Structures are given as C-alpha cells and as structure tokens.
Amino acid sequence: MKIVRVEAIPFAIPYRKPLKFASGEVRTADHVLVRVHTDEGLVGTAEAPPRPYTYGETQESIVAVVDKLFAPQVLGLTPLEREVVHERLERTVGNPTAKAAIDMALWDILGQAAGMPVSGLLGGYTDRMRVSHMVGFAPAREMVAEAERIRDTYGITTFKVKVGRRPYTDDVTACRALREALGPDVDLYVDGNRGWTPSDAARALREMDDLGLTFAEELCPADDVLGRRWLVARSPVPFIADESATRAAEVTRELLGGSATAISIKTARTGFTASQRVLHECEGLGVEVVMGNQIDGQIGTLCSVAFGAAHRTSARYPGELSNFLDMTDDLLTEPLTIEDGTMRVREGNGLGLRVDPDKLARYRQDD
Ligand code: MUC
Ligand code: MG
C-alpha cells in the first residue's frame, strides 16, 4: 500500500466566544484538515491547528508546507515506513502541527488496514480519560460562571486557569474566586503562557499558596534561563513545560536545565510517534505528564484522547479535551461527547472518525 496523495484543506469555524490567554487569543478555528490517500483507497485524516503566536505556523503556511515540501517527500512511501517519513520531514525545522497531522493520518491508515483502533495499537491502557477544562481570561465573576456551567453541564471537576496577566494580582483574584466558588473538591492548575516575569510568578505562587493548585505551567519564558530555573526550584507544585518543550530534545534540555519538572504532551504538535518518544522519555526519567490542548477541534481532541487513554502515565491526570465545546460547529458526522467529566475513546478501526462532507463543503476556505 503506497501513499499517493496528501491533501491540506483550510477550513474555518467560528467560536461562540473567544479564548484569551497571555500569548494570544482564538476567535475562529482556522485549522487545516490533512488527508493522506493510499493506492488501496484507505484515507487517513487528522487536523493541524495553527498557533502563530506559539510556533509561527499560520493556516496558509501549513497548507503551503504540506503541498510544497511534505507531500512530495512522502509520496510513494508505505504507511509502515514512518521512520522514513519522519527522517524526511525532520529535515525541515519547525512546522510542528503540519508534521503531526501527517503522522496521525498515517496511524489512522495503519489502524484501518489492521482493522484495529489506533488507541489500542498505541498501548490500549484504557478506553476513556477524565477531562480538564481550560478557562480563558475574563473578569473573575465570568470565569467562575463558566467553570460552574462546565462543571454542572459536563461533570468536569478539573480546571486549567489561564494566568499571566499584568498586574498578576488580577489572576490571583480570579483563582481565589474560582476556589471559593467551586470548593475544595475541584482540581485547579494555572498556565501563564510566558506572561509573567520570574519575580511576578514567584509572588503570585506565594499569594496562591493556600489555593491548593496541582500544577503551574509556563508562568515565565524558558528563555529567562536562570530566572526560570530559580522559579522552578521554588515552585511548590510540579512546573509544566508546554510551548518550551515541543520535541523530545527540548524536553531533555528543559528538564536537565531545571526549567521544568513536568511535561505537557500535545498530539497536535508531536503527533502519535513523537508524542510516544516524549512520553517514554518522561517515564524513564520519572517525570509526570499532562495531556495538553492546542485549542483543538473535535478531530484533534479525538486524537488526543486516543493517545492519552492508550498509556498508563498519560491517562493518570485529566486531559485537556473540552475547548471544542466553545466552537459553533465541527466537521465530524458524530460529535464528541463528555459525560460525568469523562470522554471515551472513539470506537472503530483507525481513529474511527468520519468527516461530514456537507460540513466540510460549508467551512472549507479553498473553494
Ligand atoms: C496552552 O496550554 O497553552 C494556548 C496557546 C497555545 O499554544 O496552546 C494553548 C493552550
Ligand atoms: Mg500551555
């Protein structure tokens, strides 16, 4: 079975309300649907979400790099030759979500060909994950109202609170309001998207010491090398590297340099193959991981839960799987659901996803 075509289809679906955080905001899911076709008729599907403020990729750049560089490099290979695919794609630096989508589409083909679910092929640890919801910037009372609505509607009891605003006291106020409203049985952790200085972050952590946070993520830039190391050494909770550790080599650098003590794994940027490298590296080192959210749509979320549920260590903490709920629509024929705070892995061969052709026709941007 040979790869005969790789499609990169830009599409845009509006959000009901923007998600705002220290490094940017999202108002429209302007993603790219990646489809890898084989000569035997099997088609693998995944999606690439551009995050210009994080990785420099845009919707246009993803389409261009797939069409002009990556597709020609993989045509004629078989879906089993994933190491060759990676060797070729890795000649180009960056472009993480474009590479990841091709990788996940190839796994989708392998699962379909084998008549088995990808999650089982990856590890098959469990068939579900508990869900963590990201709460973006807003006045404290609106953040509380959103968390209460998500808890009451979906049973979600873990929240990642976006912080990194200036003054940092606005975020401390919001986190305190969330803890007071939600009570002690809810898990809260914070993500600064590099918005604070090390000293602001240290003061904020001190002032939130009684809130029982479970993790702190990217509170200041990893490029504040000594400041970040100083902060991480003082953090009362594991300090997660997200955008500062996007590949196995960066994970090594950040962990050995004392810039992080836990790692966010995002299939949107490391696909399944490189996510497994990162996961196994963390397991070998005894470092905890959390399944992160690249503000994925339903296809990306389905990939994330397939990977997260597949391994013991990635299934341990709730995965960030719920922000697609803010989108006005999506491309799947059968929408993802969250019940009792839990999302199940999609059954079926491969990734088990089916794109609705009418929806794709409505939202695609290249017609
Ligand atoms: C996150 O965990 O940081 C926001 C920016 C980005 O790159 O990812 C999201 C969520
Ligand atoms: Mg993050």
CSV table of C-alpha atoms and ligand atoms in Angstrom, one decimal:
chain,number,residue,atom,x,y,z
A,1,MET,CA,0.0,0.0,0.0
A,2,LYS,CA,1.5,3.3,-1.1
A,3,ILE,CA,0.8,6.9,-0.3
A,4,VAL,CA,-0.5,8.6,-3.5
A,5,ARG,CA,-1.8,12.0,-2.3
A,6,VAL,CA,-1.7,14.3,0.7
A,7,GLU,CA,-4.4,17.0,0.9
A,8,ALA,CA,-4.2,20.1,3.1
A,9,ILE,CA,-7.7,21.7,3.2
A,10,PRO,CA,-8.0,25.0,5.1
A,11,PHE,CA,-11.3,25.4,7.0
A,12,ALA,CA,-12.7,28.0,9.4
A,13,ILE,CA,-15.4,27.5,12.1
A,14,PRO,CA,-16.2,30.4,14.4
A,15,TYR,CA,-16.0,30.2,18.2
A,16,ARG,CA,-19.1,31.2,20.3
A,17,LYS,CA,-16.8,33.3,22.4
A,18,PRO,CA,-13.0,33.9,22.1
A,19,LEU,CA,-10.5,32.1,24.3
A,20,LYS,CA,-8.0,34.6,25.6
A,21,PHE,CA,-4.6,33.9,27.2
A,22,ALA,CA,-1.3,35.6,27.8
A,23,SER,CA,0.2,34.9,24.4
A,24,GLY,CA,-2.8,35.4,22.2
A,25,GLU,CA,-6.5,34.7,21.6
A,26,VAL,CA,-8.6,32.4,19.4
A,27,ARG,CA,-11.9,33.6,17.8
A,28,THR,CA,-12.1,31.2,14.8
A,29,ALA,CA,-10.8,27.7,14.4
A,30,ASP,CA,-8.9,28.4,11.2
A,31,HIS,CA,-7.4,24.9,11.0
A,32,VAL,CA,-6.2,22.6,8.2
A,33,LEU,CA,-7.7,19.2,7.5
A,34,VAL,CA,-5.0,16.8,6.4
A,35,ARG,CA,-5.9,13.7,4.4
A,36,VAL,CA,-3.4,11.1,3.3
A,37,HIS,CA,-4.7,8.9,0.5
A,38,THR,CA,-3.3,5.4,-0.4
A,39,ASP,CA,-3.5,3.5,-3.7
A,40,GLU,CA,-5.7,0.9,-1.9
A,41,GLY,CA,-8.4,3.5,-1.2
A,42,LEU,CA,-7.7,3.9,2.5
A,43,VAL,CA,-7.6,7.6,3.6
A,44,GLY,CA,-6.1,8.8,6.9
A,45,THR,CA,-7.4,12.0,8.5
A,46,ALA,CA,-6.1,14.5,11.1
A,47,GLU,CA,-6.2,18.2,11.7
A,48,ALA,CA,-3.5,20.9,12.2
A,49,PRO,CA,-4.4,23.9,14.3
A,50,PRO,CA,-2.1,27.0,13.5
A,51,ARG,CA,-0.9,28.8,16.6
A,52,PRO,CA,1.1,31.8,15.1
A,53,TYR,CA,2.0,33.3,18.5
A,54,THR,CA,3.4,29.9,19.7
A,55,TYR,CA,5.1,28.2,16.8
A,56,GLY,CA,4.9,30.7,13.9
A,57,GLU,CA,2.6,28.5,11.8
A,58,THR,CA,-0.4,30.0,10.1
A,59,GLN,CA,-3.2,28.3,8.2
A,60,GLU,CA,-1.6,29.5,4.9
A,61,SER,CA,1.9,28.3,6.0
A,62,ILE,CA,0.6,24.8,6.9
A,63,VAL,CA,-1.2,24.4,3.6
A,64,ALA,CA,2.0,25.6,1.8
A,65,VAL,CA,4.4,23.4,3.7
A,66,VAL,CA,2.3,20.3,3.2
A,67,ASP,CA,1.6,21.0,-0.5
A,68,LYS,CA,5.1,22.1,-1.5
A,69,LEU,CA,7.5,20.3,0.9
A,70,PHE,CA,6.0,17.4,2.9
A,71,ALA,CA,3.6,15.8,0.4
A,72,PRO,CA,6.3,15.3,-2.3
A,73,GLN,CA,8.6,13.8,0.3
A,74,VAL,CA,6.1,11.1,1.4
A,75,LEU,CA,4.5,10.1,-1.9
A,76,GLY,CA,5.4,6.6,-2.9
A,77,LEU,CA,6.2,5.5,0.7
A,78,THR,CA,4.1,3.0,2.5
A,79,PRO,CA,2.3,4.0,5.7
A,80,LEU,CA,4.5,1.5,7.6
A,81,GLU,CA,7.7,3.5,6.7
A,82,ARG,CA,7.0,6.0,9.4
A,83,GLU,CA,10.7,6.3,10.4
A,84,VAL,CA,11.5,7.3,6.8
A,85,VAL,CA,8.6,9.8,6.8
A,86,HIS,CA,10.0,11.4,10.0
A,87,GLU,CA,13.6,11.4,8.7
A,88,ARG,CA,12.4,13.3,5.6
A,89,LEU,CA,10.0,15.7,7.4
A,90,GLU,CA,12.6,16.4,10.2
A,91,ARG,CA,15.0,17.9,7.5
A,92,THR,CA,12.7,20.9,7.8
A,93,VAL,CA,12.8,22.7,11.2
A,94,GLY,CA,9.6,23.8,12.9
A,95,ASN,CA,6.2,23.3,11.3
A,96,PRO,CA,5.1,21.0,14.2
A,97,THR,CA,1.4,20.8,13.6
A,98,ALA,CA,1.8,20.1,9.9
A,99,LYS,CA,4.2,17.3,10.7
A,100,ALA,CA,2.0,16.0,13.5
A,101,ALA,CA,-1.1,15.9,11.3
A,102,ILE,CA,0.6,13.8,8.7
A,103,ASP,CA,1.9,11.4,11.3
A,104,MET,CA,-1.5,10.9,12.9
A,105,ALA,CA,-3.2,10.4,9.5
A,106,LEU,CA,-0.7,7.6,8.8
A,107,TRP,CA,-1.6,5.9,12.1
A,108,ASP,CA,-5.2,6.3,11.1
A,109,ILE,CA,-4.4,4.4,7.9
A,110,LEU,CA,-2.5,1.7,9.8
A,111,GLY,CA,-5.4,1.1,12.1
A,112,GLN,CA,-7.9,0.9,9.3
A,113,ALA,CA,-5.6,-1.5,7.4
A,114,ALA,CA,-5.2,-3.7,10.5
A,115,GLY,CA,-8.9,-3.5,11.4
A,116,MET,CA,-7.9,-2.1,14.9
A,117,PRO,CA,-8.3,1.1,16.8
A,118,VAL,CA,-5.3,3.4,16.9
A,119,SER,CA,-5.6,3.8,20.7
A,120,GLY,CA,-5.2,0.0,21.0
A,121,LEU,CA,-2.2,-0.1,18.7
A,122,LEU,CA,-0.6,2.7,20.7
A,123,GLY,CA,-1.0,1.0,24.1
A,124,GLY,CA,-4.6,0.2,24.8
A,125,TYR,CA,-4.4,1.1,28.5
A,126,THR,CA,-8.0,2.3,29.0
A,127,ASP,CA,-10.9,3.4,26.9
A,128,ARG,CA,-11.5,6.9,28.5
A,129,MET,CA,-10.0,9.9,30.1
A,130,ARG,CA,-11.2,12.3,32.7
A,131,VAL,CA,-11.4,15.8,31.2
A,132,SER,CA,-9.8,19.1,32.3
A,133,HIS,CA,-11.3,22.4,31.0
A,134,MET,CA,-9.2,25.5,30.2
A,135,VAL,CA,-10.7,28.7,31.4
A,136,GLY,CA,-9.5,31.8,29.5
A,137,PHE,CA,-9.1,35.4,30.6
A,138,ALA,CA,-12.2,37.3,31.6
A,139,PRO,CA,-13.3,39.2,34.7
A,140,ALA,CA,-13.2,36.9,37.7
A,141,ARG,CA,-17.0,36.5,38.0
A,142,GLU,CA,-17.3,35.4,34.4
A,143,MET,CA,-14.5,32.9,34.8
A,144,VAL,CA,-16.4,31.5,37.8
A,145,ALA,CA,-19.7,31.4,35.9
A,146,GLU,CA,-18.0,29.5,33.0
A,147,ALA,CA,-16.4,26.9,35.3
A,148,GLU,CA,-19.7,26.4,37.2
A,149,ARG,CA,-21.5,25.9,33.9
A,150,ILE,CA,-18.9,23.4,32.6
A,151,ARG,CA,-19.0,21.5,35.9
A,152,ASP,CA,-22.8,21.4,36.1
A,153,THR,CA,-23.3,20.5,32.4
A,154,TYR,CA,-20.4,18.1,31.8
A,155,GLY,CA,-19.4,16.9,35.3
A,156,ILE,CA,-15.9,18.3,34.8
A,157,THR,CA,-14.1,18.9,38.1
A,158,THR,CA,-10.6,19.9,36.9
A,159,PHE,CA,-9.8,23.4,35.5
A,160,LYS,CA,-6.7,24.9,34.0
A,161,VAL,CA,-6.9,28.6,34.6
A,162,LYS,CA,-5.1,30.9,32.2
A,163,VAL,CA,-2.9,33.4,34.1
A,164,GLY,CA,0.0,35.6,33.0
A,165,ARG,CA,-1.9,39.0,33.0
A,166,ARG,CA,-0.4,42.2,34.4
A,167,PRO,CA,-0.9,43.1,37.1
A,168,TYR,CA,-0.5,39.5,38.3
A,169,THR,CA,-3.0,40.3,41.2
A,170,ASP,CA,-5.9,40.1,38.7
A,171,ASP,CA,-5.1,36.4,38.2
A,172,VAL,CA,-4.7,35.8,41.9
A,173,THR,CA,-8.1,37.3,42.4
A,174,ALA,CA,-9.6,35.1,39.7
A,175,CYS,CA,-8.0,31.9,41.0
A,176,ARG,CA,-9.2,32.7,44.6
A,177,ALA,CA,-12.7,33.4,43.3
A,178,LEU,CA,-12.7,30.0,41.5
A,179,ARG,CA,-11.5,28.1,44.6
A,180,GLU,CA,-14.1,29.9,46.8
A,181,ALA,CA,-16.9,29.2,44.4
A,182,LEU,CA,-16.0,25.6,43.4
A,183,GLY,CA,-14.9,24.4,46.8
A,184,PRO,CA,-12.1,22.0,47.8
A,185,ASP,CA,-13.1,19.0,45.6
A,186,VAL,CA,-12.2,20.6,42.3
A,187,ASP,CA,-8.6,20.5,41.0
A,188,LEU,CA,-7.2,23.8,39.8
A,189,TYR,CA,-3.9,24.5,38.0
A,190,VAL,CA,-2.5,27.6,36.2
A,191,ASP,CA,-0.9,28.3,32.8
A,192,GLY,CA,0.8,31.6,32.3
A,193,ASN,CA,1.8,31.2,28.6
A,194,ARG,CA,5.1,33.1,29.5
A,195,GLY,CA,3.2,36.2,30.5
A,196,TRP,CA,4.9,36.9,33.9
A,197,THR,CA,8.4,37.6,34.9
A,198,PRO,CA,10.0,35.1,37.3
A,199,SER,CA,9.6,37.5,40.2
A,200,ASP,CA,5.9,38.2,39.4
A,201,ALA,CA,5.4,34.4,39.1
A,202,ALA,CA,7.1,33.8,42.4
A,203,ARG,CA,4.9,36.4,44.2
A,204,ALA,CA,1.7,35.0,42.6
A,205,LEU,CA,2.6,31.5,43.6
A,206,ARG,CA,3.2,32.6,47.1
A,207,GLU,CA,-0.1,34.5,47.3
A,208,MET,CA,-1.9,31.5,45.9
A,209,ASP,CA,-0.2,29.1,48.3
A,210,ASP,CA,-3.4,28.3,50.2
A,211,LEU,CA,-5.4,27.6,47.0
A,212,GLY,CA,-4.1,24.0,46.6
A,213,LEU,CA,-3.0,24.3,43.0
A,214,THR,CA,-1.9,21.0,41.4
A,215,PHE,CA,0.4,22.3,38.7
A,216,ALA,CA,1.9,25.5,37.3
A,217,GLU,CA,2.6,25.8,33.6
A,218,GLU,CA,4.9,28.2,31.6
A,219,LEU,CA,4.5,31.0,34.1
A,220,CYS,CA,7.5,32.9,32.6
A,221,PRO,CA,9.6,32.3,29.4
A,222,ALA,CA,12.1,29.4,29.4
A,223,ASP,CA,14.4,31.9,27.7
A,224,ASP,CA,14.7,33.7,31.1
A,225,VAL,CA,17.1,30.9,31.7
A,226,LEU,CA,18.4,31.5,35.2
A,227,GLY,CA,15.2,33.3,36.3
A,228,ARG,CA,13.1,30.4,35.2
A,229,ARG,CA,15.4,27.8,36.9
A,230,TRP,CA,15.2,29.9,40.1
A,231,LEU,CA,11.4,30.0,39.9
A,232,VAL,CA,11.0,26.2,39.2
A,233,ALA,CA,13.3,25.4,42.1
A,234,ARG,CA,10.9,27.4,44.4
A,235,SER,CA,7.6,26.2,42.9
A,236,PRO,CA,5.5,24.4,45.5
A,237,VAL,CA,4.0,22.2,42.7
A,238,PRO,CA,5.3,20.5,39.5
A,239,PHE,CA,6.1,23.1,36.9
A,240,ILE,CA,4.9,22.0,33.4
A,241,ALA,CA,6.8,22.9,30.3
A,242,ASP,CA,4.4,23.3,27.4
A,243,GLU,CA,5.5,25.5,24.4
A,244,SER,CA,9.1,25.5,25.7
A,245,ALA,CA,9.4,21.7,25.2
A,246,THR,CA,7.8,20.8,22.0
A,247,ARG,CA,10.1,17.9,20.9
A,248,ALA,CA,12.0,15.2,22.7
A,249,ALA,CA,15.3,17.1,22.5
A,250,GLU,CA,13.7,20.3,24.0
A,251,VAL,CA,12.1,18.1,26.7
A,252,THR,CA,15.6,16.9,27.6
A,253,ARG,CA,17.0,20.4,27.6
A,254,GLU,CA,14.3,21.9,29.8
A,255,LEU,CA,14.3,19.1,32.3
A,256,LEU,CA,18.0,18.8,32.6
A,257,GLY,CA,18.4,22.6,32.8
A,258,GLY,CA,15.9,22.7,35.7
A,259,SER,CA,13.4,24.8,33.7
A,260,ALA,CA,10.6,22.3,34.2
A,261,THR,CA,9.6,19.3,36.4
A,262,ALA,CA,6.6,18.1,34.3
A,263,ILE,CA,5.7,18.0,30.6
A,264,SER,CA,2.6,18.8,28.6
A,265,ILE,CA,2.1,16.4,25.7
A,266,LYS,CA,0.1,17.7,22.8
A,267,THR,CA,-0.6,15.3,19.9
A,268,ALA,CA,-1.4,18.4,17.8
A,269,ARG,CA,2.3,19.2,17.7
A,270,THR,CA,4.0,15.8,18.2
A,271,GLY,CA,1.5,13.5,16.6
A,272,PHE,CA,1.5,10.0,17.9
A,273,THR,CA,5.0,8.8,17.0
A,274,ALA,CA,6.9,11.8,18.6
A,275,SER,CA,4.4,12.0,21.5
A,276,GLN,CA,5.4,8.4,22.4
A,277,ARG,CA,9.0,9.4,22.3
A,278,VAL,CA,8.3,12.3,24.7
A,279,LEU,CA,6.1,10.1,26.9
A,280,HIS,CA,8.7,7.3,27.2
A,281,GLU,CA,11.4,9.8,27.9
A,282,CYS,CA,9.3,11.2,30.8
A,283,GLU,CA,8.5,7.7,32.1
A,284,GLY,CA,12.2,6.8,32.0
A,285,LEU,CA,13.1,10.0,34.0
A,286,GLY,CA,10.1,9.7,36.4
A,287,VAL,CA,8.6,13.0,35.2
A,288,GLU,CA,4.8,13.5,35.2
A,289,VAL,CA,2.9,14.4,32.0
A,290,VAL,CA,-0.4,16.0,31.3
A,291,MET,CA,-2.3,15.7,28.0
A,292,GLY,CA,-2.5,19.3,26.8
A,293,ASN,CA,-4.8,21.1,24.4
A,294,GLN,CA,-3.6,23.1,21.4
A,295,ILE,CA,-7.1,24.6,21.3
A,296,ASP,CA,-8.0,21.6,19.2
A,297,GLY,CA,-11.2,21.0,17.3
A,298,GLN,CA,-13.1,17.7,17.6
A,299,ILE,CA,-10.7,15.8,15.2
A,300,GLY,CA,-7.7,17.0,17.2
A,301,THR,CA,-9.4,16.2,20.5
A,302,LEU,CA,-10.3,12.7,19.3
A,303,CYS,CA,-6.6,12.2,18.6
A,304,SER,CA,-5.6,13.5,22.0
A,305,VAL,CA,-7.9,11.2,23.9
A,306,ALA,CA,-6.9,8.2,21.7
A,307,PHE,CA,-3.2,8.8,22.7
A,308,GLY,CA,-3.9,9.8,26.3
A,309,ALA,CA,-6.0,6.8,27.1
A,310,ALA,CA,-3.5,4.5,25.4
A,311,HIS,CA,-0.8,4.8,28.1
A,312,ARG,CA,-0.9,4.4,31.9
A,313,THR,CA,1.1,7.6,32.6
A,314,SER,CA,-0.8,9.8,30.1
A,315,ALA,CA,-4.1,8.6,31.4
A,316,ARG,CA,-3.2,9.4,35.0
A,317,TYR,CA,-4.3,13.1,35.1
A,318,PRO,CA,-7.4,14.6,33.4
A,319,GLY,CA,-6.6,15.5,29.8
A,320,GLU,CA,-7.4,19.0,28.4
A,321,LEU,CA,-10.1,17.8,26.0
A,322,SER,CA,-13.0,20.2,26.2
A,323,ASN,CA,-12.4,23.5,24.5
A,324,PHE,CA,-14.0,22.4,21.2
A,325,LEU,CA,-17.3,22.9,23.2
A,326,ASP,CA,-16.9,26.6,22.5
A,327,MET,CA,-16.9,26.1,18.7
A,328,THR,CA,-20.2,26.8,16.9
A,329,ASP,CA,-19.9,23.6,14.9
A,330,ASP,CA,-17.3,21.0,13.8
A,331,LEU,CA,-16.6,18.6,10.9
A,332,LEU,CA,-17.4,15.1,12.4
A,333,THR,CA,-20.6,13.3,11.4
A,334,GLU,CA,-20.9,12.1,15.1
A,335,PRO,CA,-19.9,14.8,17.6
A,336,LEU,CA,-17.7,14.0,20.6
A,337,THR,CA,-19.4,13.9,24.0
A,338,ILE,CA,-18.3,14.4,27.6
A,339,GLU,CA,-20.4,12.8,30.3
A,340,ASP,CA,-19.6,12.6,34.1
A,341,GLY,CA,-16.4,14.6,33.4
A,342,THR,CA,-15.2,11.8,31.1
A,343,MET,CA,-14.5,11.4,27.4
A,344,ARG,CA,-14.4,8.0,25.8
A,345,VAL,CA,-12.0,6.9,23.0
A,346,ARG,CA,-13.9,6.7,19.7
A,347,GLU,CA,-14.6,3.0,18.7
A,348,GLY,CA,-13.8,1.7,15.3
A,349,ASN,CA,-10.9,1.0,13.1
A,350,GLY,CA,-8.1,3.6,12.9
A,351,LEU,CA,-9.2,6.8,14.6
A,352,GLY,CA,-12.9,6.0,14.0
A,353,LEU,CA,-13.6,9.4,12.7
A,354,ARG,CA,-15.9,10.4,9.8
A,355,VAL,CA,-15.9,13.9,8.3
A,356,ASP,CA,-19.3,15.2,7.2
A,357,PRO,CA,-18.9,16.2,3.5
A,358,ASP,CA,-21.6,18.9,3.8
A,359,LYS,CA,-19.9,20.5,6.7
A,360,LEU,CA,-16.5,20.4,5.1
A,361,ALA,CA,-18.0,22.0,2.0
A,362,ARG,CA,-19.6,24.7,4.1
A,363,TYR,CA,-16.5,25.6,6.1
A,364,ARG,CA,-13.6,25.0,3.7
A,365,GLN,CA,-11.8,28.1,2.6
A,366,ASP,CA,-10.2,27.0,-0.7
A,367,ASP,CA,-13.2,26.9,-2.9
B,1,MUC,C1,-1.9,26.1,26.3
B,1,MUC,O1,-1.9,25.1,27.1
B,1,MUC,O2,-1.1,26.9,26.4
B,1,MUC,C2,-2.7,28.4,24.2
B,1,MUC,C3,-1.6,28.7,23.5
B,1,MUC,C4,-1.1,27.5,23.0
B,1,MUC,O3,-0.1,27.4,22.3
B,1,MUC,O4,-1.8,26.5,23.5
B,1,MUC,C5,-2.9,27.0,24.2
B,1,MUC,C6,-3.1,26.2,25.4
B,2,MG,MG,0.1,25.8,28.0
